[in-house]
Coordinates of C-alpha atoms in Angstrom, one line a residue:
X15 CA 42.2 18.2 3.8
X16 CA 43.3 15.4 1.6
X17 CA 41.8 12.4 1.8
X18 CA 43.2 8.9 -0.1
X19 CA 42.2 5.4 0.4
X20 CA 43.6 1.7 -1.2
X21 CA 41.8 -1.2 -1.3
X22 CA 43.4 -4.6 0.0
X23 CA 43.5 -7.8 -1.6
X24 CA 43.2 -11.4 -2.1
X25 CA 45.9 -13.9 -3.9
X26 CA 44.2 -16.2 -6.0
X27 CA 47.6 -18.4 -7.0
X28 CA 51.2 -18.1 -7.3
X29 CA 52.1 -17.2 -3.6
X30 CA 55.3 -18.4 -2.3
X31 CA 56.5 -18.1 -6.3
X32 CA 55.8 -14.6 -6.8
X33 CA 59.0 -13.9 -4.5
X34 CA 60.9 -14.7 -7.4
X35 CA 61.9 -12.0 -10.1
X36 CA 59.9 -12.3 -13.1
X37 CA 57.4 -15.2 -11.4
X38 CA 53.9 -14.2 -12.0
X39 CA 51.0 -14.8 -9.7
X40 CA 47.0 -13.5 -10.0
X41 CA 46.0 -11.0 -7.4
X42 CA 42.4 -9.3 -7.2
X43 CA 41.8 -6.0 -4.9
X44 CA 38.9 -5.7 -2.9
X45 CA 36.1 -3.3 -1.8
X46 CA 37.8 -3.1 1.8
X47 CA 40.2 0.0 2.4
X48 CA 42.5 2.1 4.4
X49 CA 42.3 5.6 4.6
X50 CA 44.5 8.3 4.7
X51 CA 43.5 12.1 5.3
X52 CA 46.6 14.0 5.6
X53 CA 46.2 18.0 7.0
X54 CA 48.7 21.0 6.8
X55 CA 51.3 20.8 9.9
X56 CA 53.4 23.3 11.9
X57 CA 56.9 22.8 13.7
X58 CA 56.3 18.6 14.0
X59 CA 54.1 16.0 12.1
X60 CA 52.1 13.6 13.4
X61 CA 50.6 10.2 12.4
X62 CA 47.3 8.9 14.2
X63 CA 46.3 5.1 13.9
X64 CA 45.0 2.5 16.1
X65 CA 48.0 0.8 15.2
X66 CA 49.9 2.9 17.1
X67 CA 47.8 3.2 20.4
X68 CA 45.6 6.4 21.6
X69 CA 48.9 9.2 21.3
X70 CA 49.9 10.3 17.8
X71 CA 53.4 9.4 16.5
X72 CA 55.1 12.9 16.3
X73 CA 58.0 13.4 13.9
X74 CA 59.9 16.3 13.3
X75 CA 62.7 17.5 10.6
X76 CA 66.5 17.3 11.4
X77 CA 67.9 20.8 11.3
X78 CA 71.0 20.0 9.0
X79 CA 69.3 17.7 6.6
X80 CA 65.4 17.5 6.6
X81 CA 65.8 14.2 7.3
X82 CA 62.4 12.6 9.2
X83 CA 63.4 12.0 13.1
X84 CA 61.2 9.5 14.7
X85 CA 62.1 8.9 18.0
X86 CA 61.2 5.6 20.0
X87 CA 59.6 3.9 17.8
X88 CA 60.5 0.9 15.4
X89 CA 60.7 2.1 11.4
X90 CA 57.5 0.5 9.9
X91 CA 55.4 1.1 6.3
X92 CA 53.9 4.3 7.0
X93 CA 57.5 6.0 7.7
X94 CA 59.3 4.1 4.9
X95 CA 56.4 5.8 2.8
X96 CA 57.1 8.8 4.4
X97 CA 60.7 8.6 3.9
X98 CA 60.5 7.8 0.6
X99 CA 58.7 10.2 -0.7
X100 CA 60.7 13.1 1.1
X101 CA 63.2 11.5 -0.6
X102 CA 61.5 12.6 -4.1
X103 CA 60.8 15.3 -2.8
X104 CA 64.0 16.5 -2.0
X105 CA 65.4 15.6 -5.2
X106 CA 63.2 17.6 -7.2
X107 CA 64.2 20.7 -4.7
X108 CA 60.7 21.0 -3.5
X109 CA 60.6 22.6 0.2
X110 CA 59.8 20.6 3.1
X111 CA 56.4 21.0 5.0
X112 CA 55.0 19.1 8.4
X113 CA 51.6 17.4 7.3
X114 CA 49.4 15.3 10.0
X115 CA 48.0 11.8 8.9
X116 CA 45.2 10.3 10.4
X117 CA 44.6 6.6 9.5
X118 CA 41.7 4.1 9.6
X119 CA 41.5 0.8 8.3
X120 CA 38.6 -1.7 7.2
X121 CA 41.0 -4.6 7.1
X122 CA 40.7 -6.1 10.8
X123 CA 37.9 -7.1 12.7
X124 CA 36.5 -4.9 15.9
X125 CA 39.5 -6.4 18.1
X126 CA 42.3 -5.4 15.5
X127 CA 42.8 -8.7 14.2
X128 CA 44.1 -8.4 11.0
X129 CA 41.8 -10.1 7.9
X130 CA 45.2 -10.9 6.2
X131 CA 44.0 -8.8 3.0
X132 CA 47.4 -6.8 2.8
X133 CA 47.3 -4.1 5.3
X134 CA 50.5 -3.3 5.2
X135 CA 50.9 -2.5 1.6
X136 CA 47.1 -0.8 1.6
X137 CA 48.7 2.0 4.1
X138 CA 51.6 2.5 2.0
X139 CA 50.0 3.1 -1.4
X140 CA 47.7 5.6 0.3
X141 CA 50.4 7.2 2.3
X142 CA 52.0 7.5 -0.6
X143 CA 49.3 8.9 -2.9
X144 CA 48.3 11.3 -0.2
X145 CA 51.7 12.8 -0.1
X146 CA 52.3 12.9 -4.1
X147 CA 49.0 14.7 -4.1
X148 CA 50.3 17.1 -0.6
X149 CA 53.1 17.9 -2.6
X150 CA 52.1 18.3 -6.0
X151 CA 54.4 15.6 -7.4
X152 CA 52.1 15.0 -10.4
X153 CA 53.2 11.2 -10.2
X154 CA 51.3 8.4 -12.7
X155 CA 49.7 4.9 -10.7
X156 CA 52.9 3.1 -12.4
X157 CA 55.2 5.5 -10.4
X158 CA 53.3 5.7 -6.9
X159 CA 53.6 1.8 -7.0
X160 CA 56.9 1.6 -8.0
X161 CA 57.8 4.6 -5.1
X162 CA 55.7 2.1 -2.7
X163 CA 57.5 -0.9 -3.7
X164 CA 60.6 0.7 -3.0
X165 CA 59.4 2.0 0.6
X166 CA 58.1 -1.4 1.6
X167 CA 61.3 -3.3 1.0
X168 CA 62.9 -1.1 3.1
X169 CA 61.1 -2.5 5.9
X170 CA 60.8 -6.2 4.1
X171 CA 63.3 -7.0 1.5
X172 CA 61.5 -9.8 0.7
X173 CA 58.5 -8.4 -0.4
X174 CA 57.2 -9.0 -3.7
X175 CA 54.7 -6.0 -4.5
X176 CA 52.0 -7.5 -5.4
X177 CA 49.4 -6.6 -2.8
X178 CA 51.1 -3.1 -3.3
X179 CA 50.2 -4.0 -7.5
X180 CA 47.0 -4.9 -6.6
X181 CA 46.1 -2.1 -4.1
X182 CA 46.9 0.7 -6.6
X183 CA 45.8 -0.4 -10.2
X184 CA 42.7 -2.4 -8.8
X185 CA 40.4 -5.4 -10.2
X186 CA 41.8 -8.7 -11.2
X187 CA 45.5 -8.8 -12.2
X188 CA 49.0 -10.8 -13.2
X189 CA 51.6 -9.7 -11.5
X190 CA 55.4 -10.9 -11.8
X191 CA 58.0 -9.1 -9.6
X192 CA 61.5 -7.1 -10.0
X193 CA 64.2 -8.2 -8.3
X194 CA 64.4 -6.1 -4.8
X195 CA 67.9 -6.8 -4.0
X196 CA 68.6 -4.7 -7.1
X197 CA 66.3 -2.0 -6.6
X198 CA 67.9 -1.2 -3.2
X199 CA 71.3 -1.3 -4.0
X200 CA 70.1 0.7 -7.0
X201 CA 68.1 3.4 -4.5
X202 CA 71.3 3.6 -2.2
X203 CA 73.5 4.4 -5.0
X204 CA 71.3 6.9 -7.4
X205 CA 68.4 7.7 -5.0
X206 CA 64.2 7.3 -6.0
X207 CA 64.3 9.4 -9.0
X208 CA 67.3 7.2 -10.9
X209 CA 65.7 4.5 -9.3
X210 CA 62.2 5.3 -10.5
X211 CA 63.2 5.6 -13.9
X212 CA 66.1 2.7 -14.3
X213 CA 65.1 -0.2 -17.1
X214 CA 67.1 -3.1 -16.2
X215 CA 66.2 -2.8 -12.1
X216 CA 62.6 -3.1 -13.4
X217 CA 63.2 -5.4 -16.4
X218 CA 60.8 -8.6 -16.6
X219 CA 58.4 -7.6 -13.9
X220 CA 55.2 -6.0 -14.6
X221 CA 51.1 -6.3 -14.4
X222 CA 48.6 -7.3 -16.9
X223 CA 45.3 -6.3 -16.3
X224 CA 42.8 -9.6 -16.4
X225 CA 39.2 -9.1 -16.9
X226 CA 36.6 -9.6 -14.7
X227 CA 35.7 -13.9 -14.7
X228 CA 32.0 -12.8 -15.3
X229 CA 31.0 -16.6 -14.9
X230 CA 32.5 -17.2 -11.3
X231 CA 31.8 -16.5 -7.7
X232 CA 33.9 -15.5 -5.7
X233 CA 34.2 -16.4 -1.9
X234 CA 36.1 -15.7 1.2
X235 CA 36.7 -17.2 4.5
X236 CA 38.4 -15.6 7.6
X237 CA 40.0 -18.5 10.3
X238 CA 40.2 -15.8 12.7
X239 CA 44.3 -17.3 13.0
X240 CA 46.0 -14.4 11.7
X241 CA 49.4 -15.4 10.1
X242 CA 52.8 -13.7 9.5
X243 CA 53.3 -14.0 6.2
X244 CA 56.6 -12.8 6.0
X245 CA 57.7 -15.5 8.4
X246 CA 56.6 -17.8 6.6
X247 CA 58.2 -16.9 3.4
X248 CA 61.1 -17.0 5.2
X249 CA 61.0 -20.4 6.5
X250 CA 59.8 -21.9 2.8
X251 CA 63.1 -20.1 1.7
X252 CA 65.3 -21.3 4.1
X253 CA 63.7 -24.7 3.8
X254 CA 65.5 -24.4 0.0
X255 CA 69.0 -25.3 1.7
X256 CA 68.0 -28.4 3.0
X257 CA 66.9 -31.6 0.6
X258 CA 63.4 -31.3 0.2
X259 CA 61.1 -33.9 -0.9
X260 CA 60.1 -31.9 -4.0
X261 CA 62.7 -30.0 -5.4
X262 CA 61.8 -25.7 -5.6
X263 CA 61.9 -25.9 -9.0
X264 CA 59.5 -27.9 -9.5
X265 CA 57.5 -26.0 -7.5
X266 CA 58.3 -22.6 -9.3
X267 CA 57.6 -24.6 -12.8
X268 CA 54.1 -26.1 -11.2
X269 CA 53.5 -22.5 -9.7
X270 CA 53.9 -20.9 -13.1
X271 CA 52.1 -23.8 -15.0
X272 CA 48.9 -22.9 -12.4
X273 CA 48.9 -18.9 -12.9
X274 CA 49.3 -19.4 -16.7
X275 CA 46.0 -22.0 -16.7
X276 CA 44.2 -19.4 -14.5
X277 CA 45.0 -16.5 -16.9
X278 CA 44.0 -18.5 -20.1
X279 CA 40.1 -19.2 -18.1
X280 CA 40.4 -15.8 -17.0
X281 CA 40.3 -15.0 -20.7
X282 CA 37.4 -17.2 -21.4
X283 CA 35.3 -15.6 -18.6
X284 CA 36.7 -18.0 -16.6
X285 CA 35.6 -21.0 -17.4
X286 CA 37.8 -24.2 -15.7
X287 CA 38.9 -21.6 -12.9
X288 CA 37.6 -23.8 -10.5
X289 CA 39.9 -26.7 -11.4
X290 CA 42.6 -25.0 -11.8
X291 CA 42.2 -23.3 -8.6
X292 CA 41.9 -26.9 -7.3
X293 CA 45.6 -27.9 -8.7
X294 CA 47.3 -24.6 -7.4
X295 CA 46.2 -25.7 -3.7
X296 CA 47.9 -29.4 -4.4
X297 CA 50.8 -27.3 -5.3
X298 CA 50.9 -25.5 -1.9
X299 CA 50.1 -28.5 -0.3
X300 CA 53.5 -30.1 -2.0
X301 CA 55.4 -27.2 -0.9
X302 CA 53.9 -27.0 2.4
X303 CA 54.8 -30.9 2.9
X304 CA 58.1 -30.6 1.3
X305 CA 59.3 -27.3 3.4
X306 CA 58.1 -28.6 6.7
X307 CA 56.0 -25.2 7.1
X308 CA 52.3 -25.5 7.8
X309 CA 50.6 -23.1 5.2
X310 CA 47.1 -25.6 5.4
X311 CA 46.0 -25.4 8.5
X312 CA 42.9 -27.5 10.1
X313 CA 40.8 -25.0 9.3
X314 CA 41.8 -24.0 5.8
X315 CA 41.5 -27.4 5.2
X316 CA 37.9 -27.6 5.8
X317 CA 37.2 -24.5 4.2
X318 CA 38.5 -26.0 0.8
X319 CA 37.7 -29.3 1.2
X320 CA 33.8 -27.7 2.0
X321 CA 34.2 -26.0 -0.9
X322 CA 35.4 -29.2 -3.0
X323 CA 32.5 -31.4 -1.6
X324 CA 30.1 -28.8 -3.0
X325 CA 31.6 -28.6 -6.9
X326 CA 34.1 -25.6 -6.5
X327 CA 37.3 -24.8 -6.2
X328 CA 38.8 -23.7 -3.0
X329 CA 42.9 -22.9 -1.5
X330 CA 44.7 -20.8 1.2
X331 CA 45.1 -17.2 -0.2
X332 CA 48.5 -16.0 0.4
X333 CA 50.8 -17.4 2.9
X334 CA 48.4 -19.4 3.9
X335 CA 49.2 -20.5 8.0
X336 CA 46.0 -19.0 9.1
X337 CA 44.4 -15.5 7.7
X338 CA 41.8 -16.2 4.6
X339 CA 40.6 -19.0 2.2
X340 CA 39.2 -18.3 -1.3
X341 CA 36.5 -20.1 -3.6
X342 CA 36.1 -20.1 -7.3
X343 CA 32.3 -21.4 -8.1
X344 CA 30.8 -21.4 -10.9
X345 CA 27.9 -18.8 -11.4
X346 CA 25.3 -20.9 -11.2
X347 CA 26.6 -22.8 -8.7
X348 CA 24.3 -22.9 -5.3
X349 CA 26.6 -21.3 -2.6
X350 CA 24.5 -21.9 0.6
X351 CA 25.3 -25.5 1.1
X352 CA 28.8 -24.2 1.6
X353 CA 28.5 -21.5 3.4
X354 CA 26.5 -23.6 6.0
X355 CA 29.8 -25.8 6.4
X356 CA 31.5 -23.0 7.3
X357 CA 29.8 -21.4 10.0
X358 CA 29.4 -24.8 11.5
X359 CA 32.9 -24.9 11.4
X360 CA 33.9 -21.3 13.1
X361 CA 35.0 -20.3 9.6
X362 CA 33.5 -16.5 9.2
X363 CA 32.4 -15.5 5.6
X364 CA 34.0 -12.5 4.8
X365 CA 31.3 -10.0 2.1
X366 CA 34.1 -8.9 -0.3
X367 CA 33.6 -8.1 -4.0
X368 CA 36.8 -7.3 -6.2
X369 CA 37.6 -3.2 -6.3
X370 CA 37.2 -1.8 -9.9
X371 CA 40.3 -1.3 -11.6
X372 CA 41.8 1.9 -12.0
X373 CA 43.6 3.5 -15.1
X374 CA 46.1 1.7 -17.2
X375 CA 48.9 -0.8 -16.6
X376 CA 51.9 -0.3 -18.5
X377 CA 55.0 -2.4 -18.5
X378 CA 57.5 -1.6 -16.1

């Protein structure tokens, strides 16, 4: 049996932003995972999760083409993984097998509500690892993200990759995306292996491994509101067409100015990371005002203004609209105080530590 697993992950700033090729944002995995074991199949696949109720998915081959049949059921991240790797795999003139994947995750709470720590793009790095290592594709971390990042916007065009950045390389990282329009067009055309290997489709994108901010704590807390967060992106964007009351611009430019601050305290074991974390959530408020979309809600808002009361630094992580808040403190900074805000205000302290990083990150 093979058995892979990807931690999720946590935005610390440049949400919203990071859509944009070549706009950078700081991501951190963290010691929470999905799990893959994947087992040798005969005459159909199947997938198990509590996503997908008690009964197994069951795929099986097309007779002309190999081509995965999935009957019934809608095409989500752990088939576009699937696909995409059979893909590879047919390119490279391996022969097809059926393989069974049972999948657990840590990322939800007993009743399946989803901790908004990047499911989604956990189960397709593993799926995707599992299979390169199923069939022997001998594939580096820079390719299995690259191969995930082409699955996922399959199912989300939007996507940016960086929980899929952050789920395979681990620890604290700058990320800054490709642009996904021309990755697909480029996939459709030439296939995964052009696509894989292609320069321009990739060109100013990439991740930077950050160190870890020795002199900062790091916090979470859970609203228990769990938030779509591709909706959401989708309603910022839109918003773009209409006059706002700040244009997105100047959002971007405060975006970028806010990742860049957070990057140069990263450097000096991050030192000002509260503050800084403080600005990036008046940027998000600015957007959030000028789009008309509610990425602070009630409860976030405590969270962070808790947080501010008590001498840190706090903001939505992600999306924002429910799902997770984050706090920078300072090491030496008491925690409790806070802490005690938040369970008196329903906000549930999530126990997360950053995932250590894995390998090397090259450019893209």
């Amino acid at each position: 049996m093979i058995e892979q697993r990807a931690p999720g992950k946590l935005y610390i700033a440049g949400e919203y932003a990071v859509v944009d090729p070549g706009q950078p944002a700081v991501i951190v995995a963290v010691d929470r995972y999905i799990t893959v074991q994947l087992s040798e199949g005969s005459q159909v696949g199947r997938v198990r999760s509590s996503a997908y109720g008690r009964s197994p998915l069951v795929w099986v081959r097309d007779d002309a083409s190999d081509r995965i049949v999935l009957e019934h059921q809608p095409y989500d991240y752990v088939f576009a993984a699937i696909t995409a790797v059979e893909q590879l795999r047919s390119e490279r003139s391996l022969p097809p097998r059926y393989y069974d994947l049972d999948i657990s995750s840590e990322l939800d709470d007993v009743s399946g509500r989803k901790f908004g720590l990047g499911s989604s793009a956990a189960v397709t790095v593993a799926v995707v690892a599992a299979l390169d290592e199923f069939y022997g594709l001998g594939l580096g971390e820079l390719e299995r993200f690259k191969l995930a990042l082409l699955a996922t916007i399959e199912v989300a065009p939007t996507a940016s990759g960086g929980d899929l950045a952050a789920s395979t390389f681990g620890g604290w990282i700058r990320y800054a995306s490709p642009d996904r329009g021309a990755l697909r067009a480029h996939r459709a055309a030439h296939g995964v292996s052009a696509t894989l290997a292609a320069r321009q489709e990739w060109a100013g994108s990439g991740v930077t491994r950050l160190a870890h901010p020795d002199a900062l704590q790091l916090l979470v807390g859970w609203t228990g509101s769990p938030a779509s967060t591709e909706r959401l992106v989708e309603q910022v964007r839109t918003s773009e067409s209409r006059t706002p009351l700040q244009p997105y611009p100047t959002f971007i430019a405060d975006s970028r100015a806010c990742v860049d601050a957070l990057v140069d305290a990263f450097a000096r074991g991050g030192a000002g990371a509260p503050e800084v974390l403080g600005r990036a959530r008046r940027v998000l408020q600015r957007l959030g005002a000028s789009s008309g979309i509610t990425i602070e809600t009630p409860q976030l808002r405590d969270l962070c203004d808790i947080a501010e009361r008590h001498g840190a630094g706090g903001k939505p992580s992600g999306a924002g609209g429910g799902d997770c808040g984050i706090v920078l403190a300072d090491a030496d900074l008491a925690t409790e105080p806070i802490l005690r805000e938040w369970e008196a205000n329903d906000i549930r302290r999530l126990s997360l530590a950053p995932h250590p990083a894995s390998g090397g990150v090259d450019a893209f």
